[in-house]
Short mmCIF file of C-alpha atoms in Angstrom, two decimals:
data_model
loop_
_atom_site.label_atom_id
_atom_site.label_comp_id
_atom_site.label_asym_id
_atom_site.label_seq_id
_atom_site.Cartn_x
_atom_site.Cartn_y
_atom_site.Cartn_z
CA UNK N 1 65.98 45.78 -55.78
CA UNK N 2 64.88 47.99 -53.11
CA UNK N 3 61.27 47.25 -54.20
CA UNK N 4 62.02 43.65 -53.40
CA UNK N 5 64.15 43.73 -50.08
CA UNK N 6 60.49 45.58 -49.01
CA UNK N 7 58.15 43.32 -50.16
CA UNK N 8 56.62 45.58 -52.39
CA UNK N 9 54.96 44.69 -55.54
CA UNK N 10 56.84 46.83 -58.21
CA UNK N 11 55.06 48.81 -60.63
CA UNK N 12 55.71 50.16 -63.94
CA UNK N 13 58.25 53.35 -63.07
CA UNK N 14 60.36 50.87 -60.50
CA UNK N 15 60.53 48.25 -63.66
CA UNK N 16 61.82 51.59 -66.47
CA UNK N 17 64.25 52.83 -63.63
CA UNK N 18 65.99 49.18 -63.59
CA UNK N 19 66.06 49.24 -67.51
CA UNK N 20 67.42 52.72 -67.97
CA UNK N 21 70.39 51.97 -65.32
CA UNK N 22 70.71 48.97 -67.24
CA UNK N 23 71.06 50.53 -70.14
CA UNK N 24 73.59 53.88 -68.99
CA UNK N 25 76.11 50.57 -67.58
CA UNK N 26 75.95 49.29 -70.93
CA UNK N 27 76.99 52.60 -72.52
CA UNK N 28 79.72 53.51 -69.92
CA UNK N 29 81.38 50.07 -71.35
CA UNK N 30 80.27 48.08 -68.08
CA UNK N 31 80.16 44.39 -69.00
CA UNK N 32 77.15 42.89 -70.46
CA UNK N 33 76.08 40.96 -67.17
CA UNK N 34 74.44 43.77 -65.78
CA UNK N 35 71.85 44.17 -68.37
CA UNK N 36 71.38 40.55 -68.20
CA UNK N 37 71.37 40.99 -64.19
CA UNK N 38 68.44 43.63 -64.66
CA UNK N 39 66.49 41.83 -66.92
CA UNK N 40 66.32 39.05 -64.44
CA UNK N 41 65.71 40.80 -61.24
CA UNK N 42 62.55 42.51 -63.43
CA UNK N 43 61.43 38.75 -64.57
CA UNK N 44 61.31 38.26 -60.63
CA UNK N 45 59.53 41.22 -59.70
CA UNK N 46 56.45 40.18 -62.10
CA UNK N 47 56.62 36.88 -60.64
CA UNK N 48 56.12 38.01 -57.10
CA UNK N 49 53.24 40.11 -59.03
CA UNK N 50 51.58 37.59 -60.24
CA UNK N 51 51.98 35.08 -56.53
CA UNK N 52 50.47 37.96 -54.95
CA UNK N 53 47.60 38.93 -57.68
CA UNK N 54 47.02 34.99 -57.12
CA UNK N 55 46.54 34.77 -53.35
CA UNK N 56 44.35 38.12 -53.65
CA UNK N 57 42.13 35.78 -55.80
CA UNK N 58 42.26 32.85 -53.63
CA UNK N 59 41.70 34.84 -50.52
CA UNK N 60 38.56 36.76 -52.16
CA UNK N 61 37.33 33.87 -53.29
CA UNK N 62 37.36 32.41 -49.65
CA UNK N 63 35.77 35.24 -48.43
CA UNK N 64 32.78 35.10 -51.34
CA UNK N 65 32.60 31.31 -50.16
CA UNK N 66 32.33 31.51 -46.29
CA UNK N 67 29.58 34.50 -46.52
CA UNK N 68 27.92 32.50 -48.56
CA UNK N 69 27.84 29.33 -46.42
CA UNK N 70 27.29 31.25 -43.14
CA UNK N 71 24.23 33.16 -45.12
CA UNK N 72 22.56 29.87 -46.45
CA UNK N 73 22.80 28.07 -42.69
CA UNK N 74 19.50 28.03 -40.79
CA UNK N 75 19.74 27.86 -37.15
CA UNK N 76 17.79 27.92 -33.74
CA UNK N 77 18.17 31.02 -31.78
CA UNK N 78 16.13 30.01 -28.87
CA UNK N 79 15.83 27.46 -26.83
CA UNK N 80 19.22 26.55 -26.18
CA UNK N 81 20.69 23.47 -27.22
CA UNK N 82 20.27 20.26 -24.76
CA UNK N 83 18.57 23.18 -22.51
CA UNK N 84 16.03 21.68 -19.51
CA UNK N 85 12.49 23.06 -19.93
CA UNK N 86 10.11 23.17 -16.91
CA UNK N 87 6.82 20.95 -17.81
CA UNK N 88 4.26 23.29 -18.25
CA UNK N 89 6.69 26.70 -19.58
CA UNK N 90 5.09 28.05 -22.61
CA UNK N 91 8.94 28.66 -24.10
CA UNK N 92 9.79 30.56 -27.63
CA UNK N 93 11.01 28.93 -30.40
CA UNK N 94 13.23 31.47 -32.73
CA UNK N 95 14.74 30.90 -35.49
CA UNK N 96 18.22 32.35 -37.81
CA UNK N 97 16.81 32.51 -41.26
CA UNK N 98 19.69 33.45 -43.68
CA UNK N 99 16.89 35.04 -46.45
CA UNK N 100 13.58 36.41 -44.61
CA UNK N 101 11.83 35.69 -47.74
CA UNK N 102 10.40 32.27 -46.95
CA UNK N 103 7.12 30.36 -48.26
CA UNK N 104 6.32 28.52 -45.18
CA UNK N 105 7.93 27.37 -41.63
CA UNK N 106 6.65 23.85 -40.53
CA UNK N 107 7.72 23.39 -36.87
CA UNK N 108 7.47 20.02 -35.26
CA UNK N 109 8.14 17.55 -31.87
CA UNK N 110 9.76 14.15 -32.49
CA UNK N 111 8.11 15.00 -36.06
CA UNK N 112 4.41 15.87 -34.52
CA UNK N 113 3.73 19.09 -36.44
CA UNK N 114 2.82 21.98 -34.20
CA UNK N 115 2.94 25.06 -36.05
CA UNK N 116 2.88 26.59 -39.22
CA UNK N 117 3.87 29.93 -40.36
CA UNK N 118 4.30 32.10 -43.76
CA UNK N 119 6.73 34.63 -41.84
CA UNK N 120 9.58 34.50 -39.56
CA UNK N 121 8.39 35.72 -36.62
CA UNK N 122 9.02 33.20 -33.37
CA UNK N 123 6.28 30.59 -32.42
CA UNK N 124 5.60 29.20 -28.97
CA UNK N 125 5.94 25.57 -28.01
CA UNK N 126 3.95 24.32 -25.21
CA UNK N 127 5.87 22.00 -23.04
CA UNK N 128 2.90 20.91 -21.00
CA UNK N 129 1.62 19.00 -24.10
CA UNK N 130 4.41 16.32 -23.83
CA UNK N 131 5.38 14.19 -21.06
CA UNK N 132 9.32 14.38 -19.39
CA UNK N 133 12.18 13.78 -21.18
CA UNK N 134 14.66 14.59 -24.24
CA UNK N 135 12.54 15.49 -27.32
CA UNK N 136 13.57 16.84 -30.88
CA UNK N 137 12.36 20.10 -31.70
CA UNK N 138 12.58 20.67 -36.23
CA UNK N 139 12.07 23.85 -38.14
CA UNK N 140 11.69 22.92 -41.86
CA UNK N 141 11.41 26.17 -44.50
CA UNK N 142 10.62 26.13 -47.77
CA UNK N 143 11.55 29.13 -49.77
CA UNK N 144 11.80 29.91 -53.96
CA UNK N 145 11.63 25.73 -53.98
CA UNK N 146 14.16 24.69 -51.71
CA UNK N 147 13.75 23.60 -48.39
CA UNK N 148 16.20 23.63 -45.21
CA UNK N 149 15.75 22.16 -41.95
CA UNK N 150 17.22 22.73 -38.37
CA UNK N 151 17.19 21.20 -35.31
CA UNK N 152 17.02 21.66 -31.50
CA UNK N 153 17.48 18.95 -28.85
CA UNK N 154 15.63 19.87 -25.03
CA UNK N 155 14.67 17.53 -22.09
CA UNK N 156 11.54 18.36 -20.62
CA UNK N 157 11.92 18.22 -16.83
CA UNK N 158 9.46 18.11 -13.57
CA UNK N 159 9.87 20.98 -10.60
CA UNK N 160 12.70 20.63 -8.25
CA UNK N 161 12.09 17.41 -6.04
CA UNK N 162 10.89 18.19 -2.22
CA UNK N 163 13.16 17.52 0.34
CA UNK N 164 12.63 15.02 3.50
CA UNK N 165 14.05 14.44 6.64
CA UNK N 166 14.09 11.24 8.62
CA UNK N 167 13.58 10.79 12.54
CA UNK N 168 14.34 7.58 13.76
CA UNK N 169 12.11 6.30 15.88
CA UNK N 170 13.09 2.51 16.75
CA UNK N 171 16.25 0.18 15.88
CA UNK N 172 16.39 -3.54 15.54
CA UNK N 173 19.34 -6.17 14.88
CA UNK N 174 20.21 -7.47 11.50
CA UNK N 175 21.83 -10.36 10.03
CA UNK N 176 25.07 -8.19 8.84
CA UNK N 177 25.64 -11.72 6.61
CA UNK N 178 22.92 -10.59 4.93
CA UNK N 179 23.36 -9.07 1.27
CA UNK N 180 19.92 -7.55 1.77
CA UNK N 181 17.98 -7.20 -1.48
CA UNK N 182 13.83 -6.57 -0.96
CA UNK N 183 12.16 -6.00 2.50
CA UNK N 184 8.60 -6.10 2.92
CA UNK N 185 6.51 -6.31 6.10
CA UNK N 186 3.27 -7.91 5.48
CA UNK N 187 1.23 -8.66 9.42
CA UNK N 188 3.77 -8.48 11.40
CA UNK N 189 6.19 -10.55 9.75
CA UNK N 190 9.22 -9.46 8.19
CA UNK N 191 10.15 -10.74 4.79
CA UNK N 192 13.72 -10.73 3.19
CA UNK N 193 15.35 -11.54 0.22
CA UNK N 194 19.20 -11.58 -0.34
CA UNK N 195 21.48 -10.99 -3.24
CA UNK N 196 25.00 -13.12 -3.85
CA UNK N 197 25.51 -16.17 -6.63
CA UNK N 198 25.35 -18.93 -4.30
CA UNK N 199 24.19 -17.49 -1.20
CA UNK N 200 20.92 -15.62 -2.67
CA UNK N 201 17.95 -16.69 -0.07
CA UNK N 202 14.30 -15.57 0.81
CA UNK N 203 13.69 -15.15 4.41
CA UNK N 204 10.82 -14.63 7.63
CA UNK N 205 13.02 -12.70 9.59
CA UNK N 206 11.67 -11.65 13.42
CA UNK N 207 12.10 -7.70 13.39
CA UNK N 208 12.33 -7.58 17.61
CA UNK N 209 15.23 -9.96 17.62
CA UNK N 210 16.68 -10.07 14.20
CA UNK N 211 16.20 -13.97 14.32
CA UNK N 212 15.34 -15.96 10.99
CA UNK N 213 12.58 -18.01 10.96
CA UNK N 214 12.53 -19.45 7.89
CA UNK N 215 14.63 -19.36 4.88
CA UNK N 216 14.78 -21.13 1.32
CA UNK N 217 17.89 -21.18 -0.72
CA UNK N 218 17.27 -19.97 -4.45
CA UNK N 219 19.52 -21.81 -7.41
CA UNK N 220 23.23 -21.61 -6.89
CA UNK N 221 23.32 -19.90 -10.34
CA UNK N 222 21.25 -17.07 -9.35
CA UNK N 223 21.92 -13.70 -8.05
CA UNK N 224 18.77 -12.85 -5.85
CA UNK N 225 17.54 -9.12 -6.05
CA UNK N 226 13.99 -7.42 -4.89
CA UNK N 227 10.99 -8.87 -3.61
CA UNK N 228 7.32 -8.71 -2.56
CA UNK N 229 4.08 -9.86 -1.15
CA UNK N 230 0.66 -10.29 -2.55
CA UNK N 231 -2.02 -12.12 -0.89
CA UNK N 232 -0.22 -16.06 -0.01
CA UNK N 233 2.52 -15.18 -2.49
CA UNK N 234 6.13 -13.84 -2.67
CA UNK N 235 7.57 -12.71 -5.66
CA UNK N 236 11.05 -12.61 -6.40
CA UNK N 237 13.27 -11.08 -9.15
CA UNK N 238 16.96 -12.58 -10.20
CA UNK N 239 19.42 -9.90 -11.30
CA UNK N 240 20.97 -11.16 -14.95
CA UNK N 241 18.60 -15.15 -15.49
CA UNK N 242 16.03 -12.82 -16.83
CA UNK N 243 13.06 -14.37 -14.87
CA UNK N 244 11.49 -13.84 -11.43
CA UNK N 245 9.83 -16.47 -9.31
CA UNK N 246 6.71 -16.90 -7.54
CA UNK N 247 6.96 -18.67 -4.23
CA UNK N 248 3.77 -19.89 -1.42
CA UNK N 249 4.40 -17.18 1.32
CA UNK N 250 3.95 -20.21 3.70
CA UNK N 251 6.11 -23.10 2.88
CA UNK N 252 8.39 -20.96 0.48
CA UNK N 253 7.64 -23.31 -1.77
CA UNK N 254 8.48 -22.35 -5.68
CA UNK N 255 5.14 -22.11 -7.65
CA UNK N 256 6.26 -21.15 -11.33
CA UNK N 257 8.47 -18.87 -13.10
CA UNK N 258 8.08 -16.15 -15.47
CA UNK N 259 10.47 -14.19 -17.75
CA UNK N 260 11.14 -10.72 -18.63
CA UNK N 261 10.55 -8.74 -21.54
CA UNK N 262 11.78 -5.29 -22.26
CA UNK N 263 14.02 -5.24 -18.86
CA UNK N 264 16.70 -7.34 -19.07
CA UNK N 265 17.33 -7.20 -15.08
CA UNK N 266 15.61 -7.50 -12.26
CA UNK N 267 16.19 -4.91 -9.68
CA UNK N 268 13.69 -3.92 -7.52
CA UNK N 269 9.49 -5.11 -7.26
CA UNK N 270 6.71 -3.61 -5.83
CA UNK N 271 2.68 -3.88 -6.07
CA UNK N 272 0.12 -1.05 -6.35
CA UNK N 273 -3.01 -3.13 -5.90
CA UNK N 274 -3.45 -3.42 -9.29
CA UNK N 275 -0.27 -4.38 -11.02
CA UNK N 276 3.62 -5.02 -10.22
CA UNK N 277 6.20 -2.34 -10.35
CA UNK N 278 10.01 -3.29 -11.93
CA UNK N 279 12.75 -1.63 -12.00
CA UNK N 280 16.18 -2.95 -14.10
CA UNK N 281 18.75 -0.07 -12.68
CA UNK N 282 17.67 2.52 -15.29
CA UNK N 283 15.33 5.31 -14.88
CA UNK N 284 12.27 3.20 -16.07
CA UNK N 285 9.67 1.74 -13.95
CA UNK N 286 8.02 -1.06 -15.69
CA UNK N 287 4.16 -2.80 -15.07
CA UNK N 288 3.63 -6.22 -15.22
CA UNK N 289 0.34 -7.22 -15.77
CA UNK N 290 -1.30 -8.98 -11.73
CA UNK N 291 -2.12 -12.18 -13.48
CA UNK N 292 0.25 -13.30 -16.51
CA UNK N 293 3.49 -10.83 -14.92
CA UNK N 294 4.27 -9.57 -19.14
CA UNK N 295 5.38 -6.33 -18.80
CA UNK N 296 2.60 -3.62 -20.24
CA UNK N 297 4.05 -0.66 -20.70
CA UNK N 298 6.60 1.39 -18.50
CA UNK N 299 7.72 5.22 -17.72
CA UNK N 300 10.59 7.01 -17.63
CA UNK N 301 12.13 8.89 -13.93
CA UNK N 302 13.23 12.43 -13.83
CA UNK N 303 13.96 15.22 -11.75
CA UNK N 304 14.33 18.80 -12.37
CA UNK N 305 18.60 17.56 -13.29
CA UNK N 306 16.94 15.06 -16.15
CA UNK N 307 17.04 11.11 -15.94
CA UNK N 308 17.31 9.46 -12.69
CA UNK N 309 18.87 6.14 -13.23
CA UNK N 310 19.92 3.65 -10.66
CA UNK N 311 16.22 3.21 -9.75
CA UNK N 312 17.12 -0.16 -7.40
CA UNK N 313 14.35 -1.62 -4.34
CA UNK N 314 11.09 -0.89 -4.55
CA UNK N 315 8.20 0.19 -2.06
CA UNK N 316 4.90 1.16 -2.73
CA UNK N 317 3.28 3.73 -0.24
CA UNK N 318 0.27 6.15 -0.56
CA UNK N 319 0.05 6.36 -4.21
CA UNK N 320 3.80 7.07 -4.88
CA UNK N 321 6.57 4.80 -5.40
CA UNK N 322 9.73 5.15 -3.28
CA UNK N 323 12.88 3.67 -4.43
CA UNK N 324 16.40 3.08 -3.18
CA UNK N 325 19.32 4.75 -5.92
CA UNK N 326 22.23 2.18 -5.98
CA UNK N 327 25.02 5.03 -5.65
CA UNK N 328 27.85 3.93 -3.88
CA UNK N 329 28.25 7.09 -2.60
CA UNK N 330 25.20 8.27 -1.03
CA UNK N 331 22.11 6.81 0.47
CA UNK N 332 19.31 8.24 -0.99
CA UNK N 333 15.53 7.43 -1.46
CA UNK N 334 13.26 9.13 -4.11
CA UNK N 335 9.78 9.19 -4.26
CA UNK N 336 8.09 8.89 -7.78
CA UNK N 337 4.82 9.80 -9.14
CA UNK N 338 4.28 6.48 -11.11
CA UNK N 339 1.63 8.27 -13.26
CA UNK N 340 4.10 11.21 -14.72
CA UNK N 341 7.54 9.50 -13.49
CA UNK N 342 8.35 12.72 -11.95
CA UNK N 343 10.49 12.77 -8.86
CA UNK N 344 8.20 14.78 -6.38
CA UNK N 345 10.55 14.27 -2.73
CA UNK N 346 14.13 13.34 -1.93
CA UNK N 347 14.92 11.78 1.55
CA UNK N 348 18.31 12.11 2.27
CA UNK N 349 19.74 9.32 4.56
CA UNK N 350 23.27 9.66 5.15
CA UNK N 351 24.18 9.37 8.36
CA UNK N 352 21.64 6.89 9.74
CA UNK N 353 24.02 4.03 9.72
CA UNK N 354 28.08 4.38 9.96
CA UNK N 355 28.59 1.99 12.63
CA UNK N 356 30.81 -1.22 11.85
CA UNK N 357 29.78 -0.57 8.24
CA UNK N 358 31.43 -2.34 5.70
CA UNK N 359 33.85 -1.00 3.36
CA UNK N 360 32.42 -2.06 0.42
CA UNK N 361 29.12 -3.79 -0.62
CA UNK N 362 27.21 -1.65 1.99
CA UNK N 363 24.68 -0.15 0.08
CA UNK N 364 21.38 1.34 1.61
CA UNK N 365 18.68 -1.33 0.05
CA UNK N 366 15.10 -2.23 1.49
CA UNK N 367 12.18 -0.33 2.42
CA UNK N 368 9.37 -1.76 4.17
CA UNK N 369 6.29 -0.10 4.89
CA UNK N 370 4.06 -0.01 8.09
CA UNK N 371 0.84 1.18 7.45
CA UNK N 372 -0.45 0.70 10.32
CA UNK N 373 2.23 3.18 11.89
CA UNK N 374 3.36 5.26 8.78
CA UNK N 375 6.78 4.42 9.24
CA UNK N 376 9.51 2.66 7.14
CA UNK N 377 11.51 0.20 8.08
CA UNK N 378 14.96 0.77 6.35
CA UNK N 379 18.32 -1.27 6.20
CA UNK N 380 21.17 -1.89 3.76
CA UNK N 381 23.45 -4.99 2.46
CA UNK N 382 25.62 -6.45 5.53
CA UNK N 383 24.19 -3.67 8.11
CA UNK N 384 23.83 -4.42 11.44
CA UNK N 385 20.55 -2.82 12.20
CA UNK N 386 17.27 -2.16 10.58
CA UNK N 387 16.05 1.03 11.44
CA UNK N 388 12.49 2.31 11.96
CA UNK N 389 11.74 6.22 10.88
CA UNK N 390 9.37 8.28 10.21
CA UNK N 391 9.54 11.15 7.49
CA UNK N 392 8.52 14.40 7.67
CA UNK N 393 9.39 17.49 4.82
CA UNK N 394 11.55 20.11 5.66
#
C-alpha cells in the first residue's frame, strides 16, 4: 500500500512483504478477507506495472518516430523564406541535409536548372540573371535511390526608389464637377477626360481660365477612365466595358473601338512613340501594339517593398513612365522604368491641394506634360485647381 499511495511501481520484495503479512494474519486466526485483501492490492500493483511499462513503450516509440522524421526532412537554411533580394546580389543558397551522403543536388529557378553538385556544400544564385519579382527557388537530392526536394520562395526587388520634391510654379482653375480621369496637353490645348456612369465626357479645356471648349458625352453605360493623344487622335479607355475608343481630336468624333485582352480594365493610357502604355489598377503595365491596339506583352512594377499595385493615369516623359497610385490615402506619383518595371523616383504630393477638397472621391489623377517647359501639369477628381510644378530630387 505505501508503494501505491507513492506512485511507485512495486517490485518483487514490496509484493513478498504483502504476502508474508498476509499470511502471519491468517495464522493469528484473523479472518480470511485479509489474505484475499492482499492478493488483490498485489493484482493492482502489477497492473499499474504493466500501464506504466506500456506508456514507457509508447513514449519511446514517439521519440524513435519524431527523430526520425526531423532527420529525413530537407530544408533551406539560407535565403530566408519570402525574403526580398536586391537585383544584382550574388546571395547563398544553403541547404539542411538530414544524411550528408548524397549522389547529387540539382538546384533550380521556377524549374530552370542552375546548379549541380555531388556534395553539400552551399551554391550561389545570381539574382541579376532574372528580372523582378517572386520566384521559386528548388533543391532536389538524390541519395542511395531516393530523392527529396525542398523549396524556397524570394521576390527579387529593384534599389530603393529616389525621392522628389515638387515646386509649384503656376495655378489655374478647374471644373471641381469634374471627376478628372486622363490629362494631356498636346499645343497648347488642354485635353480631359472624366470618369462617372452617366456623366463620363472628353473635353478641350482652356488651362488660363479653366473654361471648356468642347466636350462629347461618352455612352451613359460607361465609366470613362484615362486618355491620350497621338497625332489627330484621342484615345480613350472605359473602366469595366472592356474596350477603349478612338476619337478625331477635332470634332471628337468616335472613329472605332477596340477591346482588351489580358487587362480586364482600363485605367490609365499613355504613348511612347512607338506603342501605347495600359494600366488595369495592378502593378502591370501593358503595350498595345500603335496600329491594331492588341496588347503585346506587358511588365510587372516594383519597388525595393515588392509589387506596386494601384498603377492608375498615365504620362509618358523622358523615357520613363510616371503614374498616379489610386490610394485614398496619399497622393503619390511613381516613376517607372518601362524596360525593367522598376520604380526608380517617388514624388510625394501631399499637401499641394487641401483647399475646399472633397471628402471623398478626391483622388490626385492626371498628369500632363509640358515639354516645352519641363513641367507637369497636375490635378485630381473634383479639385478646384490644376497646378503647374516642376520636380527636382532631393
Amino acid at each position: 500500500m505505501d508503494a501505491l499511495k507513492k506512485n511507485k511501481v512495486p517490485d518483487r520484495t514490496s509484493v513478498t512483504l504483502i504476502w508474508r503479512r498476509a499470511m502471519l494474519a491468517s495464522e493469528d486466526g484473523k479472518e480470511l478477507w485479509v489474505l484475499k485483501w492482499s492478493i488483490l492490492e498485489i493484482k493492482h500493483m502489477y497492473r499499474r506495472l504493466n500501464l506504466v511499462a506500456g506508456m514507457l513503450a509508447i513514449l519511446s516509440a514517439g521519440m524513435v518516430i519524431g527523430c526520425k522524421t526531423q532527420q529525413g526532412k530537407l530544408e533551406f537554411v539560407s535565403p530566408g523564406n519570402e525574403s526580398r533580394i536586391l537585383k544584382g546580389e550574388k546571395v547563398e543558397v544553403r541547404l539542411k541535409f538530414p544524411n550528408p551522403l548524397v549522389d547529387s543536388v540539382v538546384y533550380s529557378v521556377d524549374g530552370d536548372v542552375f546548379e549541380r553538385k555531388t556534395d553539400t556544400t552551399a551554391v550561389v544564385f545570381d539574382s541579376d540573371t532574372h528580372g523582378y519579382g517572386n520566384i521559386r527557388l528548388s533543391a532536389k537530392v538524390y541519395a542511395q535511390g531516393k530523392e527529396d526536394i525542398a523549396y524556397r520562395e524570394v521576390t527579387v526587388v529593384p534599389p530603393a526608389a529616389r525621392t522628389y520634391a515638387f515646386e509649384v510654379i503656376g495655378t489655374f482653375p478647374h471644373d471641381q464637377g469634374a471627376f478628372t480621369q486622363g490629362l494631356y496637353w498636346d499645343q497648347g490645348n488642354l485635353f480631359e477626360t472624366t470618369g462617372q456612369m452617366g456623366e463620363s465626357t472628353l473635353r478641350k479645356v482652356d488651362l488660363s481660365t479653366g473654361k471648356v471648349l468642347q466636350k462629347a458625352d461618352m455612352a451613359s453605360d460607361e465609366f470613362g477612365e484615362g486618355m491620350t493623344v497621338v497625332g489627330d487622335k484621342m484615345y480613350v479607355l472605359t473602366w469595366q466595358n472592356n474596350k477603349g475608343h478612338v476619337y478625331d481630336k477635332n470634332s471628337f468624333r468616335l472613329l472605332k473601338s477596340f477591346e482588351y485582352q489580358n487587362s480586364k480594365e482600363g485605367w490609365g493610357l499613355t504613348h511612347d512613340g512607338k506603342r501605347f502604355i495600359k494600366s488595369d489598377g495592378s502593378n502591370k503595365l501593358y503595350f498595345l501594339d500603335p496600329a491594331t491596339l492588341a496588347e503585346t506583352g506587358s511588365i510587372s512594377v516594383f519597388d525595393e517593398n515588392g509589387p506596386v499595385d494601384s498603377l492608375n493615369e498615365l504620362e509618358y516623359i523622358e523615357g520613363k513612365v510616371y503614374a498616379n497610385l489610386y490610394y485614398g490615402d496619399r497622393d503619390e506619383v511613381v516613376i517607372i522604368d518601362p524596360l525593367s518595371g522598376a520604380v526608380e523616383g517617388r514624388i510625394n504630393f501631399v499637401g499641394l491641394y487641401s483647399e475646399n477638397r472633397a471628402p471623398y472621391d478626391n483622388e490626385m489623377n492626371g498628369i500632363a506634360y509640358k515639354a516645352d517647359s519641363g513641367t507637369l501639369l497636375v490635378t485630381g477628381k473634383h479639385w478646384t485647381k490644376i497646378f503647374e510644378v516642376r520636380i527636382n530630387e532631393r
